Amino acid sequence: MNAANPAASDPQGDVLRPVRATLAFAPQLLLRAQGIRAAIFDVDGVLTDGRVYIGEHGETVKAFSTLDGQGLKLLALAGIAPLVITGRDSPAVRRRVADLGLAHAVYGVHDKLAAACTLLATLGLAWPQVAVIGDDWPDLPLLARAGFAGAPANAHAEVSAIADHVTAARGGHGAAREFCDLLLVASGCYAALLHSHLETLDHSGAP
């Protein structure tokens, strides 16, 4: 055992490899993201890669990242409500939302701003308390009002231009997880959640 980097032990007496939070974001970015109580996620281009698969029976398949799913679950554990607002509707999206246990989702909406305002009023939240991640023009009204705005690496240029943070990852490939991690670090919950997962994964379910 390295004395400068000692291993810990759990209640069962197992010797654990040292685990420390290593993620780091710019201090000004974390300050901007403080005080967030809910986060709105677009689906196509954020939780997916933006491609739409349409067969003779309509849209039947979407690919989602388990990294992103775990991120949304961690947000909920930290007291930051994950919200989904999407302009499209499909059984695949509804199944994914249900599997993640997300309590708030709005599907197939043309006016995302109206849907978001209704949802925030129901939750008793104001825009400065809300983070938003989106990739295209329909998300702009939400991003322009959000307390913290994010965009995936594949976002349209006008969306990236107003975002506080553009993720290194692309939509459907960890962009949402990076956004969640940033919010968790800013909230001060990241390290505690990380270490809680050394004991059990059961409290957050399958991502």
PDB file of C-alpha atoms in Angstrom:
ATOM      1  CA  MET A   1       0.000   0.000   0.000  1.00  0.00           C
ATOM      2  CA  ASN A   2       1.289   3.468  -0.873  1.00  0.00           C
ATOM      3  CA  ALA A   3       1.475   5.472   2.360  1.00  0.00           C
ATOM      4  CA  ALA A   4       0.923   8.718   0.473  1.00  0.00           C
ATOM      5  CA  ASN A   5      -2.206   7.335  -1.139  1.00  0.00           C
ATOM      6  CA  PRO A   6      -3.656   4.889   1.395  1.00  0.00           C
ATOM      7  CA  ALA A   7      -6.471   2.537   0.546  1.00  0.00           C
ATOM      8  CA  ALA A   8      -9.696   2.670   2.502  1.00  0.00           C
ATOM      9  CA  SER A   9     -11.780  -0.177   3.864  1.00  0.00           C
ATOM     10  CA  ASP A  10     -15.526  -0.620   3.856  1.00  0.00           C
ATOM     11  CA  PRO A  11     -17.733  -1.947   6.710  1.00  0.00           C
ATOM     12  CA  GLN A  12     -17.255  -5.491   5.371  1.00  0.00           C
ATOM     13  CA  GLY A  13     -13.505  -5.149   5.793  1.00  0.00           C
ATOM     14  CA  ASP A  14     -12.692  -5.140   2.072  1.00  0.00           C
ATOM     15  CA  VAL A  15      -9.725  -2.996   1.089  1.00  0.00           C
ATOM     16  CA  LEU A  16     -10.858  -0.445  -1.492  1.00  0.00           C
ATOM     17  CA  ARG A  17      -8.810   1.238  -4.178  1.00  0.00           C
ATOM     18  CA  PRO A  18      -8.746   5.002  -3.437  1.00  0.00           C
ATOM     19  CA  VAL A  19     -11.460   6.863  -5.351  1.00  0.00           C
ATOM     20  CA  ARG A  20     -11.401  10.640  -5.567  1.00  0.00           C
ATOM     21  CA  ALA A  21     -13.492  13.055  -7.607  1.00  0.00           C
ATOM     22  CA  THR A  22     -11.321  14.073 -10.554  1.00  0.00           C
ATOM     23  CA  LEU A  23     -13.701  16.075 -12.741  1.00  0.00           C
ATOM     24  CA  ALA A  24     -12.924  19.778 -12.877  1.00  0.00           C
ATOM     25  CA  PHE A  25     -14.722  22.693 -14.516  1.00  0.00           C
ATOM     26  CA  ALA A  26     -13.767  26.360 -14.715  1.00  0.00           C
ATOM     27  CA  PRO A  27     -14.667  28.207 -11.472  1.00  0.00           C
ATOM     28  CA  GLN A  28     -16.676  30.875 -13.310  1.00  0.00           C
ATOM     29  CA  LEU A  29     -18.688  28.148 -15.022  1.00  0.00           C
ATOM     30  CA  LEU A  30     -19.510  26.500 -11.692  1.00  0.00           C
ATOM     31  CA  LEU A  31     -20.567  29.833 -10.213  1.00  0.00           C
ATOM     32  CA  ARG A  32     -22.890  30.371 -13.156  1.00  0.00           C
ATOM     33  CA  ALA A  33     -24.442  26.919 -12.616  1.00  0.00           C
ATOM     34  CA  GLN A  34     -25.113  27.292  -8.891  1.00  0.00           C
ATOM     35  CA  GLY A  35     -28.668  27.451  -7.556  1.00  0.00           C
ATOM     36  CA  ILE A  36     -30.115  25.191 -10.263  1.00  0.00           C
ATOM     37  CA  ARG A  37     -33.126  23.144  -9.131  1.00  0.00           C
ATOM     38  CA  ALA A  38     -34.286  21.658 -12.431  1.00  0.00           C
ATOM     39  CA  ALA A  39     -32.752  20.798 -15.789  1.00  0.00           C
ATOM     40  CA  ILE A  40     -34.607  20.581 -19.100  1.00  0.00           C
ATOM     41  CA  PHE A  41     -33.369  18.119 -21.714  1.00  0.00           C
ATOM     42  CA  ASP A  42     -34.232  17.991 -25.388  1.00  0.00           C
ATOM     43  CA  VAL A  43     -34.290  14.472 -26.824  1.00  0.00           C
ATOM     44  CA  ASP A  44     -33.288  14.420 -30.507  1.00  0.00           C
ATOM     45  CA  GLY A  45     -29.708  15.658 -30.791  1.00  0.00           C
ATOM     46  CA  VAL A  46     -29.152  15.725 -27.023  1.00  0.00           C
ATOM     47  CA  LEU A  47     -30.247  12.396 -25.545  1.00  0.00           C
ATOM     48  CA  THR A  48     -29.842  10.844 -29.015  1.00  0.00           C
ATOM     49  CA  ASP A  49     -27.459  11.549 -31.893  1.00  0.00           C
ATOM     50  CA  GLY A  50     -30.211  13.408 -33.729  1.00  0.00           C
ATOM     51  CA  ARG A  51     -30.832  10.842 -36.422  1.00  0.00           C
ATOM     52  CA  VAL A  52     -34.424   9.701 -36.916  1.00  0.00           C
ATOM     53  CA  TYR A  53     -35.093   6.148 -38.080  1.00  0.00           C
ATOM     54  CA  ILE A  54     -38.439   5.893 -39.901  1.00  0.00           C
ATOM     55  CA  GLY A  55     -39.753   2.667 -41.395  1.00  0.00           C
ATOM     56  CA  GLU A  56     -43.066   1.753 -42.947  1.00  0.00           C
ATOM     57  CA  HIS A  57     -44.627   1.643 -39.477  1.00  0.00           C
ATOM     58  CA  GLY A  58     -43.208   5.022 -38.444  1.00  0.00           C
ATOM     59  CA  GLU A  59     -40.390   5.810 -36.034  1.00  0.00           C
ATOM     60  CA  THR A  60     -39.569   2.659 -34.109  1.00  0.00           C
ATOM     61  CA  VAL A  61     -35.936   2.851 -32.957  1.00  0.00           C
ATOM     62  CA  LYS A  62     -33.807   5.347 -31.023  1.00  0.00           C
ATOM     63  CA  ALA A  63     -30.403   4.827 -29.435  1.00  0.00           C
ATOM     64  CA  PHE A  64     -29.729   6.242 -25.976  1.00  0.00           C
ATOM     65  CA  SER A  65     -26.575   6.379 -23.860  1.00  0.00           C
ATOM     66  CA  THR A  66     -26.527   4.636 -20.489  1.00  0.00           C
ATOM     67  CA  LEU A  67     -24.016   7.278 -19.352  1.00  0.00           C
ATOM     68  CA  ASP A  68     -26.670   9.925 -19.969  1.00  0.00           C
ATOM     69  CA  GLY A  69     -29.301   7.846 -18.196  1.00  0.00           C
ATOM     70  CA  GLN A  70     -27.148   7.555 -15.098  1.00  0.00           C
ATOM     71  CA  GLY A  71     -26.548  11.295 -15.177  1.00  0.00           C
ATOM     72  CA  LEU A  72     -30.266  12.064 -15.139  1.00  0.00           C
ATOM     73  CA  LYS A  73     -30.761   9.672 -12.234  1.00  0.00           C
ATOM     74  CA  LEU A  74     -27.930  11.329 -10.308  1.00  0.00           C
ATOM     75  CA  LEU A  75     -29.494  14.749 -10.841  1.00  0.00           C
ATOM     76  CA  ALA A  76     -32.710  13.509  -9.240  1.00  0.00           C
ATOM     77  CA  LEU A  77     -30.748  12.111  -6.290  1.00  0.00           C
ATOM     78  CA  ALA A  78     -29.132  15.534  -5.850  1.00  0.00           C
ATOM     79  CA  GLY A  79     -32.517  17.274  -5.747  1.00  0.00           C
ATOM     80  CA  ILE A  80     -32.265  18.691  -9.275  1.00  0.00           C
ATOM     81  CA  ALA A  81     -35.376  17.645 -11.186  1.00  0.00           C
ATOM     82  CA  PRO A  82     -34.667  16.260 -14.679  1.00  0.00           C
ATOM     83  CA  LEU A  83     -37.329  17.388 -17.156  1.00  0.00           C
ATOM     84  CA  VAL A  84     -37.789  16.260 -20.762  1.00  0.00           C
ATOM     85  CA  ILE A  85     -39.405  18.477 -23.391  1.00  0.00           C
ATOM     86  CA  THR A  86     -39.323  17.176 -26.952  1.00  0.00           C
ATOM     87  CA  GLY A  87     -40.848  18.204 -30.226  1.00  0.00           C
ATOM     88  CA  ARG A  88     -41.296  14.604 -31.301  1.00  0.00           C
ATOM     89  CA  ASP A  89     -43.207  11.737 -29.759  1.00  0.00           C
ATOM     90  CA  SER A  90     -42.514   8.038 -30.082  1.00  0.00           C
ATOM     91  CA  PRO A  91     -42.954   4.862 -28.056  1.00  0.00           C
ATOM     92  CA  ALA A  92     -39.150   4.613 -27.783  1.00  0.00           C
ATOM     93  CA  VAL A  93     -38.861   7.989 -26.062  1.00  0.00           C
ATOM     94  CA  ARG A  94     -41.730   7.251 -23.710  1.00  0.00           C
ATOM     95  CA  ARG A  95     -40.179   3.893 -22.843  1.00  0.00           C
ATOM     96  CA  ARG A  96     -36.818   5.512 -22.106  1.00  0.00           C
ATOM     97  CA  VAL A  97     -38.386   8.155 -19.872  1.00  0.00           C
ATOM     98  CA  ALA A  98     -40.352   5.484 -18.013  1.00  0.00           C
ATOM     99  CA  ASP A  99     -37.296   3.248 -17.600  1.00  0.00           C
ATOM    100  CA  LEU A 100     -35.386   6.154 -16.041  1.00  0.00           C
ATOM    101  CA  GLY A 101     -38.269   6.934 -13.702  1.00  0.00           C
ATOM    102  CA  LEU A 102     -38.512  10.553 -14.831  1.00  0.00           C
ATOM    103  CA  ALA A 103     -41.586  12.192 -13.363  1.00  0.00           C
ATOM    104  CA  HIS A 104     -41.893  15.112 -15.774  1.00  0.00           C
ATOM    105  CA  ALA A 105     -41.892  14.899 -19.577  1.00  0.00           C
ATOM    106  CA  VAL A 106     -43.762  16.661 -22.377  1.00  0.00           C
ATOM    107  CA  TYR A 107     -43.895  15.024 -25.803  1.00  0.00           C
ATOM    108  CA  GLY A 108     -44.659  16.184 -29.325  1.00  0.00           C
ATOM    109  CA  VAL A 109     -44.841  19.906 -28.573  1.00  0.00           C
ATOM    110  CA  HIS A 110     -44.467  22.598 -31.242  1.00  0.00           C
ATOM    111  CA  ASP A 111     -44.127  25.448 -28.741  1.00  0.00           C
ATOM    112  CA  LYS A 112     -41.461  24.353 -26.255  1.00  0.00           C
ATOM    113  CA  LEU A 113     -41.563  27.663 -24.408  1.00  0.00           C
ATOM    114  CA  ALA A 114     -45.262  27.348 -23.581  1.00  0.00           C
ATOM    115  CA  ALA A 115     -44.731  23.748 -22.456  1.00  0.00           C
ATOM    116  CA  ALA A 116     -41.770  24.727 -20.286  1.00  0.00           C
ATOM    117  CA  CYS A 117     -43.576  27.655 -18.674  1.00  0.00           C
ATOM    118  CA  THR A 118     -46.513  25.430 -17.764  1.00  0.00           C
ATOM    119  CA  LEU A 119     -44.212  22.795 -16.308  1.00  0.00           C
ATOM    120  CA  LEU A 120     -42.170  25.304 -14.295  1.00  0.00           C
ATOM    121  CA  ALA A 121     -45.338  26.899 -12.929  1.00  0.00           C
ATOM    122  CA  THR A 122     -46.495  23.462 -11.772  1.00  0.00           C
ATOM    123  CA  LEU A 123     -43.165  22.907 -10.024  1.00  0.00           C
ATOM    124  CA  GLY A 124     -43.047  26.422  -8.556  1.00  0.00           C
ATOM    125  CA  LEU A 125     -39.766  27.266 -10.267  1.00  0.00           C
ATOM    126  CA  ALA A 126     -38.484  30.395 -12.008  1.00  0.00           C
ATOM    127  CA  TRP A 127     -36.164  30.490 -15.027  1.00  0.00           C
ATOM    128  CA  PRO A 128     -33.036  31.481 -13.028  1.00  0.00           C
ATOM    129  CA  GLN A 129     -33.386  28.140 -11.200  1.00  0.00           C
ATOM    130  CA  VAL A 130     -33.468  26.135 -14.422  1.00  0.00           C
ATOM    131  CA  ALA A 131     -30.719  24.726 -16.637  1.00  0.00           C
ATOM    132  CA  VAL A 132     -31.461  23.794 -20.251  1.00  0.00           C
ATOM    133  CA  ILE A 133     -29.540  21.765 -22.832  1.00  0.00           C
ATOM    134  CA  GLY A 134     -30.664  21.819 -26.453  1.00  0.00           C
ATOM    135  CA  ASP A 135     -29.195  21.554 -29.924  1.00  0.00           C
ATOM    136  CA  ASP A 136     -31.352  23.464 -32.414  1.00  0.00           C
ATOM    137  CA  TRP A 137     -33.497  26.534 -32.970  1.00  0.00           C
ATOM    138  CA  PRO A 138     -36.677  25.215 -31.286  1.00  0.00           C
ATOM    139  CA  ASP A 139     -34.655  25.145 -28.050  1.00  0.00           C
ATOM    140  CA  LEU A 140     -33.515  28.783 -28.299  1.00  0.00           C
ATOM    141  CA  PRO A 141     -36.463  30.326 -26.376  1.00  0.00           C
ATOM    142  CA  LEU A 142     -35.661  28.050 -23.423  1.00  0.00           C
ATOM    143  CA  LEU A 143     -31.896  28.534 -23.609  1.00  0.00           C
ATOM    144  CA  ALA A 144     -32.259  32.314 -23.781  1.00  0.00           C
ATOM    145  CA  ARG A 145     -34.247  32.351 -20.517  1.00  0.00           C
ATOM    146  CA  ALA A 146     -32.400  29.656 -18.593  1.00  0.00           C
ATOM    147  CA  GLY A 147     -30.284  30.308 -15.553  1.00  0.00           C
ATOM    148  CA  PHE A 148     -27.699  28.043 -17.165  1.00  0.00           C
ATOM    149  CA  ALA A 149     -27.620  27.053 -20.847  1.00  0.00           C
ATOM    150  CA  GLY A 150     -25.821  24.100 -22.401  1.00  0.00           C
ATOM    151  CA  ALA A 151     -25.386  22.668 -25.873  1.00  0.00           C
ATOM    152  CA  PRO A 152     -23.898  19.406 -27.166  1.00  0.00           C
ATOM    153  CA  ALA A 153     -20.889  19.452 -29.462  1.00  0.00           C
ATOM    154  CA  ASN A 154     -23.167  18.782 -32.452  1.00  0.00           C
ATOM    155  CA  ALA A 155     -25.472  21.751 -31.769  1.00  0.00           C
ATOM    156  CA  HIS A 156     -26.314  24.328 -34.414  1.00  0.00           C
ATOM    157  CA  ALA A 157     -23.971  27.325 -34.398  1.00  0.00           C
ATOM    158  CA  GLU A 158     -26.620  29.751 -33.110  1.00  0.00           C
ATOM    159  CA  VAL A 159     -27.357  27.467 -30.175  1.00  0.00           C
ATOM    160  CA  SER A 160     -23.700  27.032 -29.291  1.00  0.00           C
ATOM    161  CA  ALA A 161     -23.246  30.801 -29.466  1.00  0.00           C
ATOM    162  CA  ILE A 162     -25.593  31.507 -26.549  1.00  0.00           C
ATOM    163  CA  ALA A 163     -24.682  28.488 -24.424  1.00  0.00           C
ATOM    164  CA  ASP A 164     -22.759  28.909 -21.186  1.00  0.00           C
ATOM    165  CA  HIS A 165     -21.172  25.516 -21.858  1.00  0.00           C
ATOM    166  CA  VAL A 166     -20.759  23.462 -25.024  1.00  0.00           C
ATOM    167  CA  THR A 167     -19.983  19.865 -24.131  1.00  0.00           C
ATOM    168  CA  ALA A 168     -17.007  18.007 -25.538  1.00  0.00           C
ATOM    169  CA  ALA A 169     -19.287  15.022 -26.166  1.00  0.00           C
ATOM    170  CA  ARG A 170     -21.904  14.824 -28.899  1.00  0.00           C
ATOM    171  CA  GLY A 171     -25.611  14.237 -28.393  1.00  0.00           C
ATOM    172  CA  GLY A 172     -26.402  10.602 -27.659  1.00  0.00           C
ATOM    173  CA  HIS A 173     -22.753   9.976 -26.790  1.00  0.00           C
ATOM    174  CA  GLY A 174     -22.403  11.433 -23.294  1.00  0.00           C
ATOM    175  CA  ALA A 175     -23.286  15.105 -23.808  1.00  0.00           C
ATOM    176  CA  ALA A 176     -26.143  14.949 -21.311  1.00  0.00           C
ATOM    177  CA  ARG A 177     -23.917  13.184 -18.770  1.00  0.00           C
ATOM    178  CA  GLU A 178     -21.287  15.901 -19.063  1.00  0.00           C
ATOM    179  CA  PHE A 179     -24.003  18.504 -18.526  1.00  0.00           C
ATOM    180  CA  CYS A 180     -25.322  16.595 -15.500  1.00  0.00           C
ATOM    181  CA  ASP A 181     -21.833  16.208 -14.047  1.00  0.00           C
ATOM    182  CA  LEU A 182     -21.259  19.955 -14.317  1.00  0.00           C
ATOM    183  CA  LEU A 183     -24.511  20.689 -12.492  1.00  0.00           C
ATOM    184  CA  LEU A 184     -23.660  18.113  -9.813  1.00  0.00           C
ATOM    185  CA  VAL A 185     -20.212  19.602  -9.227  1.00  0.00           C
ATOM    186  CA  ALA A 186     -21.724  23.101  -9.053  1.00  0.00           C
ATOM    187  CA  SER A 187     -24.322  21.898  -6.545  1.00  0.00           C
ATOM    188  CA  GLY A 188     -21.640  20.415  -4.285  1.00  0.00           C
ATOM    189  CA  CYS A 189     -23.200  16.930  -4.524  1.00  0.00           C
ATOM    190  CA  TYR A 190     -20.849  15.264  -6.987  1.00  0.00           C
ATOM    191  CA  ALA A 191     -18.215  13.887  -4.595  1.00  0.00           C
ATOM    192  CA  ALA A 192     -20.766  12.550  -2.104  1.00  0.00           C
ATOM    193  CA  LEU A 193     -22.704  10.788  -4.870  1.00  0.00           C
ATOM    194  CA  LEU A 194     -19.508   9.311  -6.265  1.00  0.00           C
ATOM    195  CA  HIS A 195     -18.509   7.841  -2.920  1.00  0.00           C
ATOM    196  CA  SER A 196     -22.026   6.595  -2.198  1.00  0.00           C
ATOM    197  CA  HIS A 197     -21.694   4.366  -5.269  1.00  0.00           C
ATOM    198  CA  LEU A 198     -18.806   2.536  -3.648  1.00  0.00           C
ATOM    199  CA  GLU A 199     -21.345   0.979  -1.274  1.00  0.00           C
ATOM    200  CA  THR A 200     -24.303   0.192  -3.542  1.00  0.00           C
ATOM    201  CA  LEU A 201     -25.725   0.889  -6.975  1.00  0.00           C
ATOM    202  CA  ASP A 202     -29.219  -0.191  -5.970  1.00  0.00           C
ATOM    203  CA  HIS A 203     -30.458   3.262  -4.993  1.00  0.00           C
ATOM    204  CA  SER A 204     -30.270   4.601  -8.543  1.00  0.00           C
ATOM    205  CA  GLY A 205     -31.438   1.608 -10.573  1.00  0.00           C
ATOM    206  CA  ALA A 206     -30.305   0.638 -14.063  1.00  0.00           C
ATOM    207  CA  PRO A 207     -29.384   3.564 -16.298  1.00  0.00           C
TER     208      PRO A 207
END
